[in-house]
Amino acid sequence: MPKIIEHVHWPDAPNLWMPYAPVIKVRGGTTVYLAGVTAAPVYHHHPHRPEEFDAMPSDMEGQARAALDNLERGLKAVGASFADIVTADRFVTDLSDQDALNRVWAEYFGEAKPTTTTVQIVRLATDPRCLVEINAIAVID
């Protein structure tokens, strides 16, 4: 069965633009789970070496782009694109930076609107300079 992704809206929902879909229904396809990515290099030493993260951008816009570039590398590894993502979790260290994240998000996702959850957290595990981490689930044919 070919993959079918349906964006579902609640009955009587107002006609408003939103950067996400409230409900997504998927039939067919193969589910792909993408681990959380930040602006840091995906492949780095464990335990962490702080100098490996020195090249990260220091602002939310730059980190959002770097994180989404890392996510895109994972998608391409399985023959997927942002249009195949059905849900994503976004962890940020400061919700006041969410507008910058959403602007960059719109550039990468275009008309694709996965379900999303955005949560403010104290700190990300990779490096204390990380501002955003994104994980996702995609469905591919």
Short mmCIF file of C-alpha atoms in Angstrom, two decimals:
data_model
loop_
_atom_site.label_atom_id
_atom_site.label_comp_id
_atom_site.label_asym_id
_atom_site.label_seq_id
_atom_site.Cartn_x
_atom_site.Cartn_y
_atom_site.Cartn_z
CA MET A 1 0.00 0.00 0.00
CA PRO A 2 1.47 3.40 -0.93
CA LYS A 3 2.00 5.96 1.80
CA ILE A 4 -0.85 8.42 2.34
CA ILE A 5 -0.41 11.29 4.81
CA GLU A 6 -3.61 13.14 5.69
CA HIS A 7 -3.66 16.39 7.68
CA VAL A 8 -6.81 16.32 9.78
CA HIS A 9 -8.47 19.38 11.28
CA TRP A 10 -11.08 19.42 13.97
CA PRO A 11 -14.70 19.90 12.92
CA ASP A 12 -15.64 23.60 12.97
CA ALA A 13 -11.96 24.63 13.34
CA PRO A 14 -11.33 28.29 12.49
CA ASN A 15 -9.56 28.98 9.21
CA LEU A 16 -6.22 30.11 10.66
CA TRP A 17 -2.66 29.57 9.42
CA MET A 18 -0.64 27.38 11.78
CA PRO A 19 2.92 26.06 11.41
CA TYR A 20 1.79 22.54 12.31
CA ALA A 21 -1.09 20.11 11.83
CA PRO A 22 -3.14 19.25 14.92
CA VAL A 23 -3.63 15.64 13.73
CA ILE A 24 -1.96 13.52 11.06
CA LYS A 25 -3.30 10.20 9.83
CA VAL A 26 -0.90 7.88 7.98
CA ARG A 27 -1.75 4.79 5.96
CA GLY A 28 0.93 2.60 4.42
CA GLY A 29 4.64 3.34 4.25
CA THR A 30 7.59 2.64 6.54
CA THR A 31 8.15 4.52 9.79
CA VAL A 32 11.56 6.14 10.33
CA TYR A 33 12.67 7.49 13.72
CA LEU A 34 15.22 10.32 13.70
CA ALA A 35 17.25 10.88 16.85
CA GLY A 36 17.47 14.34 18.36
CA VAL A 37 19.88 16.68 16.59
CA THR A 38 21.34 20.01 17.64
CA ALA A 39 23.66 22.50 15.94
CA ALA A 40 26.56 20.31 17.08
CA PRO A 41 28.18 17.77 14.78
CA VAL A 42 26.04 14.63 14.91
CA TYR A 43 29.12 12.43 15.06
CA HIS A 44 31.22 13.53 18.02
CA HIS A 45 33.17 11.92 20.83
CA HIS A 46 31.61 10.39 23.93
CA PRO A 47 32.33 11.53 26.53
CA HIS A 48 31.89 14.94 24.96
CA ARG A 49 34.83 17.16 24.14
CA PRO A 50 33.76 20.83 24.37
CA GLU A 51 36.15 21.95 21.62
CA GLU A 52 34.18 19.85 19.09
CA PHE A 53 31.28 22.26 19.53
CA ASP A 54 33.19 25.55 19.25
CA ALA A 55 32.08 26.10 15.63
CA MET A 56 28.35 26.08 16.48
CA PRO A 57 26.43 29.31 15.86
CA SER A 58 25.61 31.13 19.09
CA ASP A 59 22.11 32.40 18.16
CA MET A 60 18.80 30.55 17.75
CA GLU A 61 18.50 31.27 14.03
CA GLY A 62 21.93 29.86 13.29
CA GLN A 63 21.45 26.88 15.58
CA ALA A 64 18.00 26.13 14.13
CA ARG A 65 19.50 26.08 10.62
CA ALA A 66 22.38 23.85 11.72
CA ALA A 67 20.03 21.46 13.56
CA LEU A 68 17.66 21.26 10.58
CA ASP A 69 20.62 20.69 8.25
CA ASN A 70 21.62 17.78 10.51
CA LEU A 71 18.04 16.48 10.46
CA GLU A 72 18.02 16.76 6.67
CA ARG A 73 21.17 14.62 6.47
CA GLY A 74 19.36 11.90 8.39
CA LEU A 75 16.32 12.19 6.14
CA LYS A 76 18.43 11.96 3.00
CA ALA A 77 20.16 8.85 4.38
CA VAL A 78 16.82 7.02 4.11
CA GLY A 79 15.60 8.74 0.94
CA ALA A 80 13.23 11.07 2.78
CA SER A 81 12.57 14.81 2.93
CA PHE A 82 10.95 17.25 5.34
CA ALA A 83 7.62 16.50 3.62
CA ASP A 84 7.85 12.94 5.02
CA ILE A 85 8.05 14.06 8.66
CA VAL A 86 4.77 13.47 10.46
CA THR A 87 5.78 14.59 13.96
CA ALA A 88 8.66 16.44 15.59
CA ASP A 89 9.62 17.42 19.13
CA ARG A 90 11.50 20.68 19.64
CA PHE A 91 13.38 21.28 22.87
CA VAL A 92 14.56 24.85 23.46
CA THR A 93 16.43 26.46 26.32
CA ASP A 94 14.55 29.77 25.94
CA LEU A 95 11.00 30.03 24.59
CA SER A 96 11.54 33.72 23.80
CA ASP A 97 13.64 32.45 20.85
CA GLN A 98 10.70 30.48 19.43
CA ASP A 99 9.89 33.11 16.76
CA ALA A 100 13.38 32.73 15.26
CA LEU A 101 12.99 28.94 15.35
CA ASN A 102 9.58 29.16 13.63
CA ARG A 103 10.91 31.43 10.85
CA VAL A 104 13.70 28.98 10.03
CA TRP A 105 11.31 26.03 10.45
CA ALA A 106 9.00 27.51 7.80
CA GLU A 107 11.93 27.81 5.36
CA TYR A 108 12.83 24.14 5.71
CA PHE A 109 9.33 22.65 5.93
CA GLY A 110 7.44 24.89 3.47
CA GLU A 111 3.90 23.58 3.16
CA ALA A 112 4.71 20.38 5.08
CA LYS A 113 3.32 20.75 8.57
CA PRO A 114 4.08 17.90 10.96
CA THR A 115 2.53 17.72 14.37
CA THR A 116 4.92 19.36 16.82
CA THR A 117 5.58 19.75 20.50
CA THR A 118 7.85 22.55 21.73
CA VAL A 119 9.19 22.34 25.27
CA GLN A 120 11.45 24.71 27.19
CA ILE A 121 14.13 22.88 29.12
CA VAL A 122 16.96 23.93 31.40
CA ARG A 123 19.78 22.52 29.32
CA LEU A 124 20.54 20.12 26.47
CA ALA A 125 22.87 17.17 27.06
CA THR A 126 25.25 17.73 24.14
CA ASP A 127 26.80 21.04 25.24
CA PRO A 128 25.61 23.92 27.45
CA ARG A 129 25.83 26.25 24.41
CA CYS A 130 23.15 24.30 22.52
CA LEU A 131 19.85 26.18 22.29
CA VAL A 132 17.62 23.73 20.38
CA GLU A 133 17.28 19.99 19.80
CA ILE A 134 14.86 18.41 17.35
CA ASN A 135 13.80 14.80 16.95
CA ALA A 136 11.29 13.52 14.42
CA ILE A 137 9.35 10.61 13.01
CA ALA A 138 8.93 10.30 9.25
CA VAL A 139 6.98 7.92 7.04
CA ILE A 140 8.45 6.92 3.69
CA ASP A 141 7.20 4.75 0.81
#
